[in-house]
XYZ file of C-alpha atoms in Angstrom:
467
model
C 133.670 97.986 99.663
C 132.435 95.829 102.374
C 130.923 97.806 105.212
C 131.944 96.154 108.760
C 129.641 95.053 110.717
C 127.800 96.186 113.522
C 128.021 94.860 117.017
C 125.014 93.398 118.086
C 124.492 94.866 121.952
C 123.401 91.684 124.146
C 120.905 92.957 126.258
C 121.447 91.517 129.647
C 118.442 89.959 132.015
C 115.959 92.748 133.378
C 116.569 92.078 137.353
C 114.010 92.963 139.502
C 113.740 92.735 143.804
C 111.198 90.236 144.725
C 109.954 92.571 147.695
C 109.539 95.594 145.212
C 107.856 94.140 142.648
C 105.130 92.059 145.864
C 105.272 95.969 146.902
C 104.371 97.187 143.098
C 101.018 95.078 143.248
C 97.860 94.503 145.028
C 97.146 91.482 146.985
C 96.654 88.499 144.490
C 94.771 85.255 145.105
C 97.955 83.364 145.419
C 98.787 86.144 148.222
C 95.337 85.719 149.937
C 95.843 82.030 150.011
C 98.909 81.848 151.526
C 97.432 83.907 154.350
C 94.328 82.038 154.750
C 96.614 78.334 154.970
C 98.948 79.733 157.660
C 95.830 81.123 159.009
C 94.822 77.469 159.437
C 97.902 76.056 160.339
C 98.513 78.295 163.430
C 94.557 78.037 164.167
C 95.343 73.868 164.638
C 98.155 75.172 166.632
C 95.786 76.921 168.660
C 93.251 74.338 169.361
C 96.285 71.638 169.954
C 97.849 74.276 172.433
C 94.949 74.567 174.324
C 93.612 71.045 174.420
C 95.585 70.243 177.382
C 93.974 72.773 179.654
C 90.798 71.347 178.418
C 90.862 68.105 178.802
C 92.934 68.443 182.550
C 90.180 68.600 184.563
C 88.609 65.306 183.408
C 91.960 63.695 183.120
C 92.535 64.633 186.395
C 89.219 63.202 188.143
C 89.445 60.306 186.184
C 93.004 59.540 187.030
C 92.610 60.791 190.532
C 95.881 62.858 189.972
C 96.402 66.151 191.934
C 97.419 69.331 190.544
C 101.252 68.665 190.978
C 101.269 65.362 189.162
C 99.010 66.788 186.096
C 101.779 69.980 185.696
C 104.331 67.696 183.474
C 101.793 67.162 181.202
C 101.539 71.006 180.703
C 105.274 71.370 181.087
C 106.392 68.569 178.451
C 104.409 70.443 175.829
C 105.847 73.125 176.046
C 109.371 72.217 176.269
C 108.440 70.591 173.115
C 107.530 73.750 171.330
C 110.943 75.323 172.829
C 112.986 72.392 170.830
C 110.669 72.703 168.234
C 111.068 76.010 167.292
C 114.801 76.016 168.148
C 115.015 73.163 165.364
C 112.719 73.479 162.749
C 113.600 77.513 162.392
C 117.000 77.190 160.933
C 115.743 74.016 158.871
C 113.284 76.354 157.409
C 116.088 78.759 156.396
C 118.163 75.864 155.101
C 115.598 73.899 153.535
C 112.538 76.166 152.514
C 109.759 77.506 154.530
C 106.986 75.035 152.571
C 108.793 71.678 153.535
C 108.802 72.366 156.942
C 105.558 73.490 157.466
C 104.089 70.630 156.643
C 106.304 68.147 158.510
C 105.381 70.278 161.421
C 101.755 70.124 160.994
C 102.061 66.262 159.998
C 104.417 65.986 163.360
C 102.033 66.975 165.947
C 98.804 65.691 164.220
C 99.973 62.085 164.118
C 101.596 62.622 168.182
C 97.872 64.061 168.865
C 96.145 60.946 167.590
C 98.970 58.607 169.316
C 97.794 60.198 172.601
C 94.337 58.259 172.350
C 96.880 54.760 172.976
C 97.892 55.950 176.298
C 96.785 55.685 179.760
C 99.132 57.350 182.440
C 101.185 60.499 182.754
C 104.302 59.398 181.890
C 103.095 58.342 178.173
C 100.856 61.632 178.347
C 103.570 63.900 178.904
C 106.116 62.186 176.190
C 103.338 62.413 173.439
C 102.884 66.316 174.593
C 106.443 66.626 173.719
C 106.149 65.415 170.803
C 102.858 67.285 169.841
C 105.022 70.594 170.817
C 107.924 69.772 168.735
C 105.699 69.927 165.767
C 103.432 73.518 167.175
C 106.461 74.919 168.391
C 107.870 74.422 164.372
C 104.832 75.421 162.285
C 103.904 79.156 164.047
C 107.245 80.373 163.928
C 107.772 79.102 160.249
C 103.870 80.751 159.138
C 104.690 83.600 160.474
C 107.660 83.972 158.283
C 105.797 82.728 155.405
C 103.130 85.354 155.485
C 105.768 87.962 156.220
C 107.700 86.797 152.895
C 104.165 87.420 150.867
C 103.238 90.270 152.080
C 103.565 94.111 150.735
C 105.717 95.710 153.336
C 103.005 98.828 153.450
C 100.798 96.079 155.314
C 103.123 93.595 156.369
C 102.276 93.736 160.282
C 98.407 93.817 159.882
C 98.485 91.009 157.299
C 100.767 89.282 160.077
C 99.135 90.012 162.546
C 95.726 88.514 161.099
C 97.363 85.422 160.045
C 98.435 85.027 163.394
C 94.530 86.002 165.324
C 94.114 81.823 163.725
C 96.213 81.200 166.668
C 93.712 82.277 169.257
C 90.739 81.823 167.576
C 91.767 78.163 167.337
C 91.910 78.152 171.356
C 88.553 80.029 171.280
C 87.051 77.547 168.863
C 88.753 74.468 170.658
C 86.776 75.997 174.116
C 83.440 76.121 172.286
C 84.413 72.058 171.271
C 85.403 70.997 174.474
C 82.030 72.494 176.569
C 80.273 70.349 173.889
C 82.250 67.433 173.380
C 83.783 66.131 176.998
C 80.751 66.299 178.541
C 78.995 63.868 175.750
C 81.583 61.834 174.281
C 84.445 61.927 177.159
C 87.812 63.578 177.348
C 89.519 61.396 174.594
C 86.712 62.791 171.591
C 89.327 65.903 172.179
C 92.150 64.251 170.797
C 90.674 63.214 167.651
C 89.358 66.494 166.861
C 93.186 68.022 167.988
C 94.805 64.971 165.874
C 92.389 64.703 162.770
C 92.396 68.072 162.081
C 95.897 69.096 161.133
C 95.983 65.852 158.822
C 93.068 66.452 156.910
C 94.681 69.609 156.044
C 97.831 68.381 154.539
C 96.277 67.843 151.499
C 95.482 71.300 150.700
C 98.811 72.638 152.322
C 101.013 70.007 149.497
C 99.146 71.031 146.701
C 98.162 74.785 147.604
C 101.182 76.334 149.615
C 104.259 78.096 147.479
C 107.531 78.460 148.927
C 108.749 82.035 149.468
C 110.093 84.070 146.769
C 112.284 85.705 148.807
C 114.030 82.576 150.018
C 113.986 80.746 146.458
C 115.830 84.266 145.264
C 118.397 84.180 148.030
C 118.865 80.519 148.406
C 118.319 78.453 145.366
C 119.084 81.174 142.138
C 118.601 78.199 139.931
C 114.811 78.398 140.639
C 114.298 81.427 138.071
C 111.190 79.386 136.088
C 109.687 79.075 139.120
C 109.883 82.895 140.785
C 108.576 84.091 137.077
C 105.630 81.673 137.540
C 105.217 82.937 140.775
C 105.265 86.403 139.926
C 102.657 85.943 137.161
C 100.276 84.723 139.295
C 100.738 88.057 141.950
C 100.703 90.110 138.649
C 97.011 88.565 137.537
C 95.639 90.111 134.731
C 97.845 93.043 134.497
C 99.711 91.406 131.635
C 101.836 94.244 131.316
C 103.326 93.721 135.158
C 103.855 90.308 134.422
C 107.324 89.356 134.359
C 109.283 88.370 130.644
C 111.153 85.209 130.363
C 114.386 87.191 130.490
C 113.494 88.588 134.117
C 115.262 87.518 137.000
C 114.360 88.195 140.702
C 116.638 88.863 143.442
C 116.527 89.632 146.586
C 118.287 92.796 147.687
C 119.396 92.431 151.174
C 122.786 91.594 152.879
C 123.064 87.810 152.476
C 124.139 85.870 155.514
C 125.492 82.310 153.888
C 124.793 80.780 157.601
C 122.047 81.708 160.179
C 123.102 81.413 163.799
C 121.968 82.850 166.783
C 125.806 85.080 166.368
C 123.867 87.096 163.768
C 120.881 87.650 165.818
C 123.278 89.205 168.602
C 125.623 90.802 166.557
C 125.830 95.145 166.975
C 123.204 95.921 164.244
C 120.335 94.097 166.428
C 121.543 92.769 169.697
C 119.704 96.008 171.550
C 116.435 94.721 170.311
C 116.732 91.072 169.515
C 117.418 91.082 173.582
C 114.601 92.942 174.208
C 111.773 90.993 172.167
C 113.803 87.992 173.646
C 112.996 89.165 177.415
C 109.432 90.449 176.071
C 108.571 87.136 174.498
C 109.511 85.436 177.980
C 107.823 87.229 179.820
C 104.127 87.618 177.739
C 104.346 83.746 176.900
C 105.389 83.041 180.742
C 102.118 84.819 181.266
C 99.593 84.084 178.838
C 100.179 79.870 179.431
C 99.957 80.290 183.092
C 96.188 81.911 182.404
C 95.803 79.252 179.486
C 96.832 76.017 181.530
C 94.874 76.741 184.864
C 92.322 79.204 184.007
C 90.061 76.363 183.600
C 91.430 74.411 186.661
C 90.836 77.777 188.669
C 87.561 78.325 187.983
C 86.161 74.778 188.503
C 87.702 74.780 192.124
C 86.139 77.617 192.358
C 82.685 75.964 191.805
C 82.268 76.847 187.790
C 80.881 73.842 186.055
C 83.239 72.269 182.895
C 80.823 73.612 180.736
C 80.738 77.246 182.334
C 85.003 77.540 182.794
C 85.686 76.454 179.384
C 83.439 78.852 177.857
C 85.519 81.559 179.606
C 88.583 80.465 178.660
C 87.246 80.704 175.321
C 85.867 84.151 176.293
C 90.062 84.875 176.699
C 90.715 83.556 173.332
C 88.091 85.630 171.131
C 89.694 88.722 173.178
C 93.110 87.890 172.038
C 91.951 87.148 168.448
C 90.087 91.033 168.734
C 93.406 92.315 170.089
C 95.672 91.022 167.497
C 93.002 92.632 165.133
C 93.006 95.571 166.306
C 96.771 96.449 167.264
C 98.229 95.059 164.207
C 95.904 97.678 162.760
C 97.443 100.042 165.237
C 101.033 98.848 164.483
C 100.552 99.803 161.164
C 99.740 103.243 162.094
C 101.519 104.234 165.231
C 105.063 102.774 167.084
C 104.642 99.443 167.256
C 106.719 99.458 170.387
C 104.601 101.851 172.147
C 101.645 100.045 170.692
C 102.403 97.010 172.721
C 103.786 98.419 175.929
C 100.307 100.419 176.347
C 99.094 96.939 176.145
C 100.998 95.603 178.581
C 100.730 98.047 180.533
C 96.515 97.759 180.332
C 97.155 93.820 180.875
C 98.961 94.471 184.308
C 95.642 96.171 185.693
C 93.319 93.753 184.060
C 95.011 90.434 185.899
C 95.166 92.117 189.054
C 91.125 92.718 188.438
C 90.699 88.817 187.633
C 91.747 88.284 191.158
C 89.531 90.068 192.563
C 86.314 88.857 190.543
C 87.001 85.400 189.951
C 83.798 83.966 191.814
C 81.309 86.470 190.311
C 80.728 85.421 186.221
C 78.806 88.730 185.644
C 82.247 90.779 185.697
C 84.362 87.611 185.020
C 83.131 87.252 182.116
C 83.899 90.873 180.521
C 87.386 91.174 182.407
C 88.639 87.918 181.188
C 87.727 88.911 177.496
C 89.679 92.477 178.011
C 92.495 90.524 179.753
C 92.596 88.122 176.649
C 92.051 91.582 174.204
C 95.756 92.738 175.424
C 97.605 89.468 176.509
C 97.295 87.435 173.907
C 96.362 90.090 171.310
C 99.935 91.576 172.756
C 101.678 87.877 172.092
C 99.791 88.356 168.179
C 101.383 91.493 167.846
C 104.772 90.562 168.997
C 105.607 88.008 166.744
C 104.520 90.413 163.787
C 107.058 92.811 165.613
C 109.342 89.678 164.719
C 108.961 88.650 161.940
C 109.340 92.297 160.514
C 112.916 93.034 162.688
C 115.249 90.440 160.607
C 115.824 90.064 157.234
C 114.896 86.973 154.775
C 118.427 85.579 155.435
C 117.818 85.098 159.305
C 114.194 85.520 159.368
C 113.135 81.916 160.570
C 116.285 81.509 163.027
C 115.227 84.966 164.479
C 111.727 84.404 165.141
C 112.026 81.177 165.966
C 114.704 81.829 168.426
C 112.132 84.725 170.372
C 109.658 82.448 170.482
C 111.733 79.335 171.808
C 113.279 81.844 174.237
C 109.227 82.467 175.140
C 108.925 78.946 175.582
C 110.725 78.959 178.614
C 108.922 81.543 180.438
C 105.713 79.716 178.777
C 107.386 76.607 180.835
C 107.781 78.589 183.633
C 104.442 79.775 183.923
C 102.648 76.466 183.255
C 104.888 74.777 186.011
C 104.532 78.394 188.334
C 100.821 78.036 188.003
C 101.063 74.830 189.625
C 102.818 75.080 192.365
C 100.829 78.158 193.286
C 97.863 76.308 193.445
C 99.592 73.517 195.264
C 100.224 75.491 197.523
C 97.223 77.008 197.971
C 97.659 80.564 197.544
C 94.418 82.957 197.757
C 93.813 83.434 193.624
C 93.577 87.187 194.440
C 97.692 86.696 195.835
C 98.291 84.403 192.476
C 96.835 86.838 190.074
C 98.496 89.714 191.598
C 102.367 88.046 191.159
C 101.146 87.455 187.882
C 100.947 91.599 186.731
C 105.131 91.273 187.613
C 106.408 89.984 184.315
C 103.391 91.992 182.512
C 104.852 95.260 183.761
C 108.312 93.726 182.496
C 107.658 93.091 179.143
C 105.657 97.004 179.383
C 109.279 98.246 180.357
C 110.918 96.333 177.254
C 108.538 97.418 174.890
C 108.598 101.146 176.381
C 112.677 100.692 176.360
C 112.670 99.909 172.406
C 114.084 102.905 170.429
C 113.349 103.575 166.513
C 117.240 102.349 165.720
C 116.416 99.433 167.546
C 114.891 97.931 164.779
C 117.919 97.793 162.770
C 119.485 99.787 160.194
C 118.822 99.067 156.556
C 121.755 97.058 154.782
C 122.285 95.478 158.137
C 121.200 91.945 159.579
C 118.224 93.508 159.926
C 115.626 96.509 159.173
C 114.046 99.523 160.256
C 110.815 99.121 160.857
C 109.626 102.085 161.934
C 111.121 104.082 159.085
C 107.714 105.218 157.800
C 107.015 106.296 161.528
C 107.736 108.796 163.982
C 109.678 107.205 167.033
């Protein structure tokens, strides 16, 4: 008598969440890298953004251009990063984070090095454009990177230290320029900003992964290549290591088009709006000092050498801050984290106006105002980056930060025109603490559900913390 036979139970696919299993395991080596390359792209970014207000001063002199004619250069770079950021953020959702990134970096170092062919303001200001279409693609696009890689128990420190490159780029392109300009002229600045980024390509092609979390959303036919992926942030814990029969997912809502709509719709218009209005007003700010810090201080008698060394003075203060309050972040409201710094920035502007022609207390003010302005920027766009989810992430933080290109705009072309028209600096510095105590207000006004319910277009991120 023939015994029938048994079904044979298909097992189906172990699936497992590409943010639990980061989550489930220390920081790996591919991890650390990916940190330390977008740590060098948006250090580039800093030395490019700032190379401008170095070399101004010179190009001015030499040109015999006033302040008014030298503020499109300022201004065209800027709008650049606005377009920028406004394009290449939903390419990076469409198209990967990876490919992207290194167009952008590609973008601006090649429009850095074209600069060196040109020799009036018009041609100056176009290449600047250019240049900022390629910065204003690559922060917004690391940011999300890092964000992507990292375990969401650390996510806003790791951020935020990715992002200190940004700063201590500026800081390290002031140190250059009090060396360079005054030995090898204004246009040795250009090939440092230009070369740079393109010697780095290399290692960014070869070295940079593209995010797990948008291969599992967007391309499920990449399966080999999350597993890989996986091994490598599993290391030597064999047992962690995914089996070919894994497959990763990623466990959010999935938005099949990112728009701005989604970024405004009831789950997160409250605080997309107000990280919109706070980016405005801290980038509105921090360019203004950026720009004509330099300018300001030699008309006020500082030699080239002596005002770019204090601008860099503001840039090591806003790589400390972004230290220190993504630590804080991590610990405390992130909110109220960053409208105390505001708040600490207003006073510390109003002092730079009063102390601008004595170095001795400059010097220390300037590095505090630096600590909680640009520290404060650092910390915002980890505040970004963490609000929406993988879907949306690049279209949402690129969007704040192209809406903080227009107040960045708006400061560099303010700053001008102040100066133009000869305003006492202590008047200037004093109208500049307005849209610090703004974005103080914004930050203050953020509520815990502000940051978006779980299962929605975006997260809470202040779930672990008390409001």
């Amino acid at each position: 008598m023939n015994t029938p036979a048994r079904a044979t139970a298909v097992p189906y696919p172990a699936t497992r969440d590409v943010q639990r299993f980061i989550d489930a395991h220390p920081l790996s080596a591919l991890q650390i890298r990916v940190v330390v390359l977008c740590l060098l792209i948006v250090a580039i970014d800093g030395i490019d953004i700032g190379l401008a207000a170095y070399i101004a001063p010179s190009v001015r002199r030499e040109w015999g251009l006033s302040i008014a004619e030298l503020s499109p250069v300022f201004v065209s770079g800027l709008v650049g990063m606005m377009v920028g950021s406004l394009i290449f953020g939903p390419l990076a959702d469409r198209w990967g984070r990876r490919p992207v990134l290194i167009a952008s970096v590609a973008f601006f170092g090649v429009a850095t090095l074209a600069t060196l062919l040109i020799g009036n303001v018009l041609g100056l200001s176009v290449l600047r454009f250019v240049c900022g279409m390629g910065i204003g693609g690559a922060t917004p696009t690391a940011a999300t990177l890092t964000a992507e890689y990292a375990p969401e128990r650390r996510r806003l420190s790791i951020i935020t230290i990715m992002l200190c490159g940004n700063s201590l780029g500026s800081a390290l392109g002031g140190v250059i320029a009090s060396q360079v300009i005054s030995r090898f002229g204004w246009q040795a600045m250009l090939v440092v900003g230009g070369a740079v980024p393109i010697a780095l390509l290399p290692a960014l092609w070869f070295g940079l992964p593209e995010s797990m979390r948008f291969l599992a959303l967007r391309r499920p036919d990449t399966q080999p290549m999350l597993r890989a992926l996986a091994r490598r942030i599993a290391g030597s814990r064999g047992d962690a290591a995914p089996g070919d029969d894994v497959v990763f997912v990623a466990t959010e809502r999935e938005v099949t088009r990112a728009s701005v709509r989604q970024l405004l719709s009831p789950a997160c218009a409250r605080g997309t709006l107000l990280l919109w209005t706070t980016f405005f007003m801290g980038l509105m700010v921090l360019f203004l000092m950026a720009n004509w810090l330099p300018t300001i201080l030699t008309a006020a008698g500082a030699s080239m050498r002596a005002a770019s060394l204090t601008t860099a003075l503001w840039s090591v203060g806003g790589t400390c801050g972004g230290l220190l309050l993504g630590q804080a972040m991590d610990r405390f409201p992130p909110h109220r984290v960053l409208a105390l710094a505001y708040t600490a920035a207003c006073v510390l502007i109003f002092m730079v106006g009063r102390v601008y022609a004595t170095p001795a207390l400059l010097a220390p003010i300037v590095f505090l105002a630096g600590f909680c302005i640009s520290g404060s920027q650092v910390g915002i766009n980890g505040l970004a980056a963490e609000f929406y989810p993988t879907a949306v992430r690049a279209t949402g933080v690129a969007w704040a930060t192209g809406i903080g290109r227009i107040g960045s705009m708006l400061g560099s072309a303010l700053g001008g025109y102040l100066l133009a028209a000869r305003l006492p600096y202590a008047t200037l510095f004093a109208a500049t603490c307005i849209p610090m105590l703004i974005a103080a207000l914004c930050m203050s006004a953020m509520r815990q559900r502000d940051a978006g319910p779980s299962g929605n277009l975006s997260f809470n991120i202040t779930d672990q913390r008390k409001s």
